[in-house]
CSV table of C-alpha atoms and ligand atoms in Angstrom, one decimal:
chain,number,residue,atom,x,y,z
A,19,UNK,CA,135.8,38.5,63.3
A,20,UNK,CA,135.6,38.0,59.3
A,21,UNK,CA,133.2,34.7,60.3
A,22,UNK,CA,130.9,36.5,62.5
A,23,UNK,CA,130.3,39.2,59.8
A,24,UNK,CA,130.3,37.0,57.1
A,25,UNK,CA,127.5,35.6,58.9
A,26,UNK,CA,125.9,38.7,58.9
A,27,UNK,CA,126.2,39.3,55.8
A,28,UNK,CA,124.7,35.6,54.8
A,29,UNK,CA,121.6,36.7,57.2
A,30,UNK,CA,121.5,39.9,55.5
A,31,UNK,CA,121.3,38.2,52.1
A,32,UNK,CA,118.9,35.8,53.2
A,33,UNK,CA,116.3,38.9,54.0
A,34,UNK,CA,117.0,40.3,50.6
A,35,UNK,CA,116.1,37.1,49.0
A,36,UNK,CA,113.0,37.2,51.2
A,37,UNK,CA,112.7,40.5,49.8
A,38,UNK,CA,113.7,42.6,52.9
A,39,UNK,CA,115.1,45.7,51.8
A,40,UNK,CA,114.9,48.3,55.0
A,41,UNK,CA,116.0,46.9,58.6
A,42,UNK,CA,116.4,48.6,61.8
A,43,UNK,CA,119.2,48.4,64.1
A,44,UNK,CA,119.7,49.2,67.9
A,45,UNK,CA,122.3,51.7,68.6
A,46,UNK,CA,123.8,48.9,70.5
A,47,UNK,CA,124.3,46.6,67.3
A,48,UNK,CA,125.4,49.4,65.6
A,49,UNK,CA,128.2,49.5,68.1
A,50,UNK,CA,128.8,46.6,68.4
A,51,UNK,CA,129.2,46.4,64.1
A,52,UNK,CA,131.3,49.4,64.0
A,53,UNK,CA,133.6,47.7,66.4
A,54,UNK,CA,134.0,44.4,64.2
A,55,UNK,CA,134.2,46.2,61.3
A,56,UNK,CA,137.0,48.5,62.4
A,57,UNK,CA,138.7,44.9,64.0
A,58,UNK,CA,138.4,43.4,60.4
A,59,UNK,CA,139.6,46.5,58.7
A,60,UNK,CA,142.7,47.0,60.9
A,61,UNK,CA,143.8,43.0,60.6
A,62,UNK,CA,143.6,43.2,56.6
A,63,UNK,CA,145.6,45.4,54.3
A,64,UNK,CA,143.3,48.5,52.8
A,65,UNK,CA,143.8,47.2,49.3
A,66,UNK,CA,141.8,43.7,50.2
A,67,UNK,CA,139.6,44.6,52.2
A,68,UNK,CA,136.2,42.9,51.7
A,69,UNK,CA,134.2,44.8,54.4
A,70,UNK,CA,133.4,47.6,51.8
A,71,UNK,CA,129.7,46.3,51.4
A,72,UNK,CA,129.1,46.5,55.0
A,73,UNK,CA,128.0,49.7,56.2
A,74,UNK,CA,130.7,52.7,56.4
A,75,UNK,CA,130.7,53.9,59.9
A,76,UNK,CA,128.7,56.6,58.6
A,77,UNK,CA,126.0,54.6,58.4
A,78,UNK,CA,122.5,56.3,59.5
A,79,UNK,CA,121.6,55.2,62.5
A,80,UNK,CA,118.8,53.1,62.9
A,81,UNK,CA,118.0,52.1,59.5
A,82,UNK,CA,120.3,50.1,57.1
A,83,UNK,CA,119.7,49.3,53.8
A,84,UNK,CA,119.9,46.1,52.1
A,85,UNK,CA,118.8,47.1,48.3
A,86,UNK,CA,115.6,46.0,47.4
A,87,UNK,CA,112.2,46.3,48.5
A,88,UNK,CA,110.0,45.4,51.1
A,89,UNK,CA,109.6,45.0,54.8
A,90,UNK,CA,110.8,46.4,57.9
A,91,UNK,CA,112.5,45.0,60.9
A,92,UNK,CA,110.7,46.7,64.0
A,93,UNK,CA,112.9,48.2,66.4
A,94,UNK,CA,114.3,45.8,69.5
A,95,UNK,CA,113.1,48.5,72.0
A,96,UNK,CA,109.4,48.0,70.5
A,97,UNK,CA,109.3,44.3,70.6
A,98,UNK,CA,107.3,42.8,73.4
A,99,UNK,CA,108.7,39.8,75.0
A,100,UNK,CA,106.2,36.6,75.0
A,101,UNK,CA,102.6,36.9,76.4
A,102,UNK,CA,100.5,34.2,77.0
A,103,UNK,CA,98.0,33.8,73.8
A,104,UNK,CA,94.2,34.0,74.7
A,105,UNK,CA,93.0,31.1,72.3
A,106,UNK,CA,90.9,32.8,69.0
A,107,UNK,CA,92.2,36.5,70.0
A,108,UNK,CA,93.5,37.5,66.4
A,109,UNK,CA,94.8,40.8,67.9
A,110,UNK,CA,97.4,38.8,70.2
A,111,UNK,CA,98.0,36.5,67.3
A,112,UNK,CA,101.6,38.0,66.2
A,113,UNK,CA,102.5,40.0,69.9
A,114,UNK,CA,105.4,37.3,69.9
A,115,UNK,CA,108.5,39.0,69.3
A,116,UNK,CA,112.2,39.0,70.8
A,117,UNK,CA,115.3,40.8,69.2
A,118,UNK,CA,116.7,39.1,66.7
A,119,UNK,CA,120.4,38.2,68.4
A,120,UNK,CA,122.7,40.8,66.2
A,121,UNK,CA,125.6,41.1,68.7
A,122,UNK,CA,127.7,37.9,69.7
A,123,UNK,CA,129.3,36.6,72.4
A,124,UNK,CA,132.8,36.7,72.4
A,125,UNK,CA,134.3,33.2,71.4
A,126,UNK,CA,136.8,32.3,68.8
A,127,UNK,CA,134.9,30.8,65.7
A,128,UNK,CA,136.0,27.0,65.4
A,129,UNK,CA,137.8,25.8,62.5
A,130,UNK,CA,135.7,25.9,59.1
A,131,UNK,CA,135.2,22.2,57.6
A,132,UNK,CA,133.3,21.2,54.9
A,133,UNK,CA,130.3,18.8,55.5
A,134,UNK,CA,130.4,15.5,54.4
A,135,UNK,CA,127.5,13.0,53.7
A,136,UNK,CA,126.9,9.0,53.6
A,137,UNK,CA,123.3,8.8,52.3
A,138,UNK,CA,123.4,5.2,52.2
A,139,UNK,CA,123.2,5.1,55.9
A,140,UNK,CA,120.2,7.4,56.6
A,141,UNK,CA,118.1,5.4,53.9
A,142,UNK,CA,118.9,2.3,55.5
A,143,UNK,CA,118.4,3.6,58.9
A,144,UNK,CA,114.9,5.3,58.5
A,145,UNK,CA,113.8,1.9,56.1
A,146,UNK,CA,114.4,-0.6,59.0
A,147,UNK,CA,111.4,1.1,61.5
A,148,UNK,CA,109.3,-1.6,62.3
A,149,UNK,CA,106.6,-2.1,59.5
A,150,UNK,CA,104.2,-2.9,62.6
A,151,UNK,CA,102.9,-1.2,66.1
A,152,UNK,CA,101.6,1.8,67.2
A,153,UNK,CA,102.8,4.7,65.6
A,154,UNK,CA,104.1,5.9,68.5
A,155,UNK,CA,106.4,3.1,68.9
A,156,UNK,CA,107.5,3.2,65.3
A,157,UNK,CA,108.1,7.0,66.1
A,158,UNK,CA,110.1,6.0,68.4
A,159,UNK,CA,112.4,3.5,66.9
A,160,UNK,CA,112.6,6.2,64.4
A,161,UNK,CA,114.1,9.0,66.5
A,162,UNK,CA,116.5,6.6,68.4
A,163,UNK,CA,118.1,5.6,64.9
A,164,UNK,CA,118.5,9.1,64.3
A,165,UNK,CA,119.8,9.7,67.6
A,166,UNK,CA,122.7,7.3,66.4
A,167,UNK,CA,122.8,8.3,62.6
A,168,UNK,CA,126.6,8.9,63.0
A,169,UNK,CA,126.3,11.0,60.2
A,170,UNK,CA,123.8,13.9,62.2
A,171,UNK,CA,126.1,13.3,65.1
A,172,UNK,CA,128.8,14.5,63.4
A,173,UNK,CA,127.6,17.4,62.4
A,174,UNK,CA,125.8,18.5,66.0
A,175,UNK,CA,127.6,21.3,67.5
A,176,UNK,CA,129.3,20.5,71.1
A,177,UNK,CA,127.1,19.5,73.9
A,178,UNK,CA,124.3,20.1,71.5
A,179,UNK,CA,121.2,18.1,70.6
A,180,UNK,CA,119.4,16.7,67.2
A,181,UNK,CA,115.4,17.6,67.1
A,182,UNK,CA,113.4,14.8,65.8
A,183,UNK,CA,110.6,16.6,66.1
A,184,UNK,CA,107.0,15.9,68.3
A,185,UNK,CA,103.8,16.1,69.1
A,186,UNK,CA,101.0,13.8,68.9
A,187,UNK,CA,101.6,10.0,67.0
A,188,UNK,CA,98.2,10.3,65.1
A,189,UNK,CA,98.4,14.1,64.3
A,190,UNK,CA,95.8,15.0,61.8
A,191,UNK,CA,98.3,17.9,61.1
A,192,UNK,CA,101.9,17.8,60.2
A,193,UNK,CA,104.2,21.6,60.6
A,194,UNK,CA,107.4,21.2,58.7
A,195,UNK,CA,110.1,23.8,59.7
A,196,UNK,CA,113.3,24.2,58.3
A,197,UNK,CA,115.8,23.1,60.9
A,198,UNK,CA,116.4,23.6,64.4
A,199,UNK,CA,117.9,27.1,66.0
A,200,UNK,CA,120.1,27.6,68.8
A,201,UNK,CA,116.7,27.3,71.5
A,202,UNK,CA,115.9,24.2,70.1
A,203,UNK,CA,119.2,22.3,69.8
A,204,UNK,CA,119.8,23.4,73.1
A,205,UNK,CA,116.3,21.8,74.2
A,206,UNK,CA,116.6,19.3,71.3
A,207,UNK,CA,112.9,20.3,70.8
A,208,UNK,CA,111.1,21.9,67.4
A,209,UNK,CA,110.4,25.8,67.1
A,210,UNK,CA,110.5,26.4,71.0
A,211,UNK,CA,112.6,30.0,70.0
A,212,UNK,CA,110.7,32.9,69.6
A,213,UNK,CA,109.2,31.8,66.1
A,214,UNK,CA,108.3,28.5,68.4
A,215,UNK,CA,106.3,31.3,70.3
A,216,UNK,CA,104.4,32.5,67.0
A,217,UNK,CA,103.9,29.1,65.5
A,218,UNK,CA,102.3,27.8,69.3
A,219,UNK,CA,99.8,30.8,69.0
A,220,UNK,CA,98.7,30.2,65.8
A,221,UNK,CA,98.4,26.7,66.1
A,222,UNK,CA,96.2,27.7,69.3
A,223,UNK,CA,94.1,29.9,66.5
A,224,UNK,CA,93.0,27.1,64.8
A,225,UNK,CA,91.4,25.9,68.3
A,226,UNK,CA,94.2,23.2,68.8
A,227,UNK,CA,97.2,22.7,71.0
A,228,UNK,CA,100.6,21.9,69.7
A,229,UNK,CA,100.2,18.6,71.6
A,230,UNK,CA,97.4,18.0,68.8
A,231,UNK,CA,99.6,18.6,66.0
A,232,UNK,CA,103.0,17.2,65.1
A,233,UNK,CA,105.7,19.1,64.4
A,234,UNK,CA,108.8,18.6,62.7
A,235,UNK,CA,111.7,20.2,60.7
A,236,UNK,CA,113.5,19.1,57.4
A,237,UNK,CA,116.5,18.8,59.0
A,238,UNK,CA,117.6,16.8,61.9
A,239,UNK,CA,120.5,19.4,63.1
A,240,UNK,CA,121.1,23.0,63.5
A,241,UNK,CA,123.1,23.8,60.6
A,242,UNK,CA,126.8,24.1,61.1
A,243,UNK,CA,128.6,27.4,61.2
A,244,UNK,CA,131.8,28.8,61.7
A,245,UNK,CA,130.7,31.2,64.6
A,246,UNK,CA,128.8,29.9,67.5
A,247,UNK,CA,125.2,32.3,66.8
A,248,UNK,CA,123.5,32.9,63.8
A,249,UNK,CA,121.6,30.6,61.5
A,250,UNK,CA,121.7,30.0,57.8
A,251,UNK,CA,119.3,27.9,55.3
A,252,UNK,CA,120.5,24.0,54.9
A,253,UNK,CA,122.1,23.1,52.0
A,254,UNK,CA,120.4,21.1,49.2
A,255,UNK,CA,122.8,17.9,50.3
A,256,UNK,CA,121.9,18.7,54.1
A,257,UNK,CA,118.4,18.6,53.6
A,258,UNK,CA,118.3,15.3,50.9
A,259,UNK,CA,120.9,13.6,53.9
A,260,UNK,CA,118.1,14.2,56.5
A,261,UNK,CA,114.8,13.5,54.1
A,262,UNK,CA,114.5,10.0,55.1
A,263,UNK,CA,114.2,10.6,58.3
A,264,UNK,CA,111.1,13.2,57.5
A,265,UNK,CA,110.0,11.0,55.2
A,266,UNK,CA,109.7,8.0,57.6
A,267,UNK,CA,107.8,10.6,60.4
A,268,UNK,CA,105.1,10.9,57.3
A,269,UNK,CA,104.5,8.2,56.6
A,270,UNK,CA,103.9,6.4,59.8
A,271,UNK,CA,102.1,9.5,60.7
A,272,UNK,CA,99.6,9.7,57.8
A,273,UNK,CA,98.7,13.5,58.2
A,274,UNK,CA,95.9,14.4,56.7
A,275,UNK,CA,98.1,17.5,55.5
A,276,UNK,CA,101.5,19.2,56.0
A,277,UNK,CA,102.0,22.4,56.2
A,278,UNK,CA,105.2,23.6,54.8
A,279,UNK,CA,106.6,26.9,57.0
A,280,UNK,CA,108.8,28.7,54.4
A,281,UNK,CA,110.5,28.5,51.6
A,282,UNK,CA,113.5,26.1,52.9
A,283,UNK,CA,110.6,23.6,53.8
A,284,UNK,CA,109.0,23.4,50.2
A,285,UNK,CA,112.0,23.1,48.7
A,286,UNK,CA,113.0,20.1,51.1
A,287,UNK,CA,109.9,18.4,50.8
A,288,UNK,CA,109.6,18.7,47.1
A,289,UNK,CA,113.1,19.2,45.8
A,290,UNK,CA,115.3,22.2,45.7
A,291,UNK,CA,114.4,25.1,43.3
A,292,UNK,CA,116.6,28.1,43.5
A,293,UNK,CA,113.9,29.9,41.1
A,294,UNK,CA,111.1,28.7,43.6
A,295,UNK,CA,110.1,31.9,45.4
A,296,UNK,CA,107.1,31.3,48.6
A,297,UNK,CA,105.2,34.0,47.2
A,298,UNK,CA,104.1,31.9,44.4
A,299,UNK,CA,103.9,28.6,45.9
A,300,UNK,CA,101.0,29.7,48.8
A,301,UNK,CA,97.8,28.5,47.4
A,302,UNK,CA,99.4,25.5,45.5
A,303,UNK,CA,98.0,22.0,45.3
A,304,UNK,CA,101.4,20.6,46.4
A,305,UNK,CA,102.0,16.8,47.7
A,306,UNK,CA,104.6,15.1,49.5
A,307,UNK,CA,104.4,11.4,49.6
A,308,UNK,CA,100.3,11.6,48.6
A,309,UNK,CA,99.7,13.8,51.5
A,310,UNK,CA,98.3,17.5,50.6
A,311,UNK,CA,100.9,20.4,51.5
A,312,UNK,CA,99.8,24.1,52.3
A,313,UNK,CA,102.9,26.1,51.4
A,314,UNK,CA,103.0,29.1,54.1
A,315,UNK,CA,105.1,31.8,55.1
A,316,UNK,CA,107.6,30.8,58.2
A,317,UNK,CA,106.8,32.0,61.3
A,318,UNK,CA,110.7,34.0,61.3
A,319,UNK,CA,109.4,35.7,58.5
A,320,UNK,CA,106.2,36.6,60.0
A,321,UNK,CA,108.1,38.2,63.3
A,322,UNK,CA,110.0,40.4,60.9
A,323,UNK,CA,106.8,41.1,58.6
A,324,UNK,CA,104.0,41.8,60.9
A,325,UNK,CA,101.7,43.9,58.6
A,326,UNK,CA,98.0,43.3,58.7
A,327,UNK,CA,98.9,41.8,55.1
A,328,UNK,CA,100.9,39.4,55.6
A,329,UNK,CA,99.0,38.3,59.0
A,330,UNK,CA,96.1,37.8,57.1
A,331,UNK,CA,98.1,35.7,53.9
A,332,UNK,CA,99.4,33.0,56.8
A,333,UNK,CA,96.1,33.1,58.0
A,334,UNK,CA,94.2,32.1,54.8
A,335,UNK,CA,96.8,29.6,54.4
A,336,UNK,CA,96.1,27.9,58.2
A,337,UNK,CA,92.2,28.6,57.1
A,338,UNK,CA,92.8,26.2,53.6
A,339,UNK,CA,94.8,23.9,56.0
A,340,UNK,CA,92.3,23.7,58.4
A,341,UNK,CA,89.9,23.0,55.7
A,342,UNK,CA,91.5,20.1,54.1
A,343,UNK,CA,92.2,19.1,57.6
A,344,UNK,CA,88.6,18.8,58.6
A,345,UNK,CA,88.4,21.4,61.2
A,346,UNK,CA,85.7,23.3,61.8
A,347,UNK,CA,86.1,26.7,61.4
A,348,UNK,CA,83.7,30.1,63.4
A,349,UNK,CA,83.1,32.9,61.3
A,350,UNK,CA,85.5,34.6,63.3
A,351,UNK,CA,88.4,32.6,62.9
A,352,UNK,CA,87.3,33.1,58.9
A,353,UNK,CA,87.5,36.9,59.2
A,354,UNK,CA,90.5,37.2,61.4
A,355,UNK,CA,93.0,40.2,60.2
A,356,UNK,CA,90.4,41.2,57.8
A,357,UNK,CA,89.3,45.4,58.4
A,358,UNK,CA,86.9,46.0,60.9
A,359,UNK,CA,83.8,47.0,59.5
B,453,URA,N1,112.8,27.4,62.7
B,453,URA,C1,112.5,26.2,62.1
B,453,URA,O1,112.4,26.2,60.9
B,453,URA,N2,112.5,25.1,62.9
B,453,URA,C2,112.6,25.2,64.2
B,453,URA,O2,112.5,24.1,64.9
B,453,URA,C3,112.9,26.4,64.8
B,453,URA,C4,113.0,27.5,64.1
């Protein structure tokens, strides 16, 4: 019980650092907190008891407050599920949305243990790719040496799956994610979740398909936690274990740019900053490896932040990236999530 709301707790932190401050909550969630509060506060003497920041049970409904400012969480109830995207329809551009999971299944968390790391062996593993051959061969050497990188096996949850990451050898286009979610270690597949959905769409705005563009994460696994749902950021050592391994994809690749989705992604692909804020890195000339980097906001973000505003910030980021790129680009594209006149 203490896991899954620490948990929380860590997702509710990582908002505030995002600088979420209001978020709304199903009556359902609300329950289902009250319940694992009360569990918590019951098992633990009242003197020690650490669930004081969570909300008291009198709580408003709906809205809870995290402290500072900024965005709001739409309701679950007025979340669509996924429609298909008609290609250059700005209007459909962010319609992707699923509740966020809040609730948890019922399972006991497994045992807490601390992750350990060998770099040595990814850096010799992603350095022996063949140094000829198509790329997609040398892609594919590539992922099966990660696929038996004991060290990202190790840290896979049971009957789950790395996520190399794919998409098309020659890609003109690199997305770098942070790290696999439950959805895609289950399909051991890049952002196929619900910001999978968004990211598709907006790639399909740009007048490409994802099989055009590659897409990959910083890291190779879904990062470890005591409870079986919820996701939190990659440590600084998680993401330096699993570098080579995006490194290698870059370099055979030769993008003409990268696109870094969120903050976890800049910070993997240029080094960690805990004073590096997203905000101020859109716009950036940025590099990684001699291959330009657009710094955007992740598509997670986006789902939880879908004012015109910051619809229209990703979308002059994809509109810089599409220029460096080399893609053409209609004046409608250019004026997407700008007022109508
Ligand atoms: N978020 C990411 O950063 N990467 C994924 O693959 C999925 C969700």
């Amino acid at each position: 019980m203490r896991a899954e709301l620490e948990v929380l707790l860590g997702n509710l932190n990582a908002l505030k650092r995002e600088g979420v401050t209001d978020i709304f909550v199903s009556e359902e969630a609300l329950s289902a907190l009250r319940e694992r509060v009360a569990a918590v506060a019951s098992a633990v003497p009242p003197a020690r008891t650490p669930v004081a920041e969570l909300p008291p049970k009198t709580v408003p409904q709906q809205k809870l407050r995290v402290n500072e400012p900024v965005a709001r969480i739409p309701a679950p109830d007025a979340r669509s599920s996924a429609s298909a995207f008609p290609s250059f329809s700005s209007e459909n551009f962010y319609s992707t949305k699923k509740t966020p999971p809040l609730a948890s299944p019922k399972a006991p968390p497994p045992a807490k243990k601390e992750p350990t790391f060998d770099f040595s062996v990814s850096e010799a593993r992603a350095a022996s790719v063949p140094a000829n051959g198509s790329n997609a061969d040398r892609l594919a050497a590539l992922r099966e040496q990660m696929l038996g990188d004991p060290i990202c096996n190790e840290h896979l949850h049971a009957g789950k799956q790395l996520v190399f990451g794919e998409g098309n050898p020659e890609a003109g286009i690199f997305f770098c994610g942070e790290a696999p979610g439950a959805e895609e270690e289950t399909e051991g597949r890049p952002f196929v979740g619900p910001a999978g959905q968004l990211l598709t769409k907006m790639i399909a705005a740009t007048g490409l398909s994802r099989e055009q563009v590659y897409i990959g994460n910083i890291m190779k696994w879904r990062p470890e936690l005591p409870t079986l749902y919820g996701n939190r950021p990659p440590t600084p050592d998680e993401m330096r274990y699993c570098l080579p391994y995006l490194s290698k994809q870059v370099e055979i690749i030769r993008p003409r740019v990268i696109v870094a989705l969120g903050l976890t992604a800049v910070n993997g692909l240029l080094g960690f900053d805990p004073d590096r804020r997203i905000g101020a890195m859109r716009g950036k000339s940025l590099e990684f490896k001699g291959v330009p980097v657009v710094a955007t906001y992740h598509p997670s973000y986006l789902l939880r932040n879908d004012s015109m505003k910051s619809k229209r910030a990703a979308w002059e980021d994809f509109l810089r990236m599409m220029e460096i790129a080399g893609l053409p680009i209609t004046e409608r594209q250019r004026n997407f999530f700008l007022p109508k006149k």
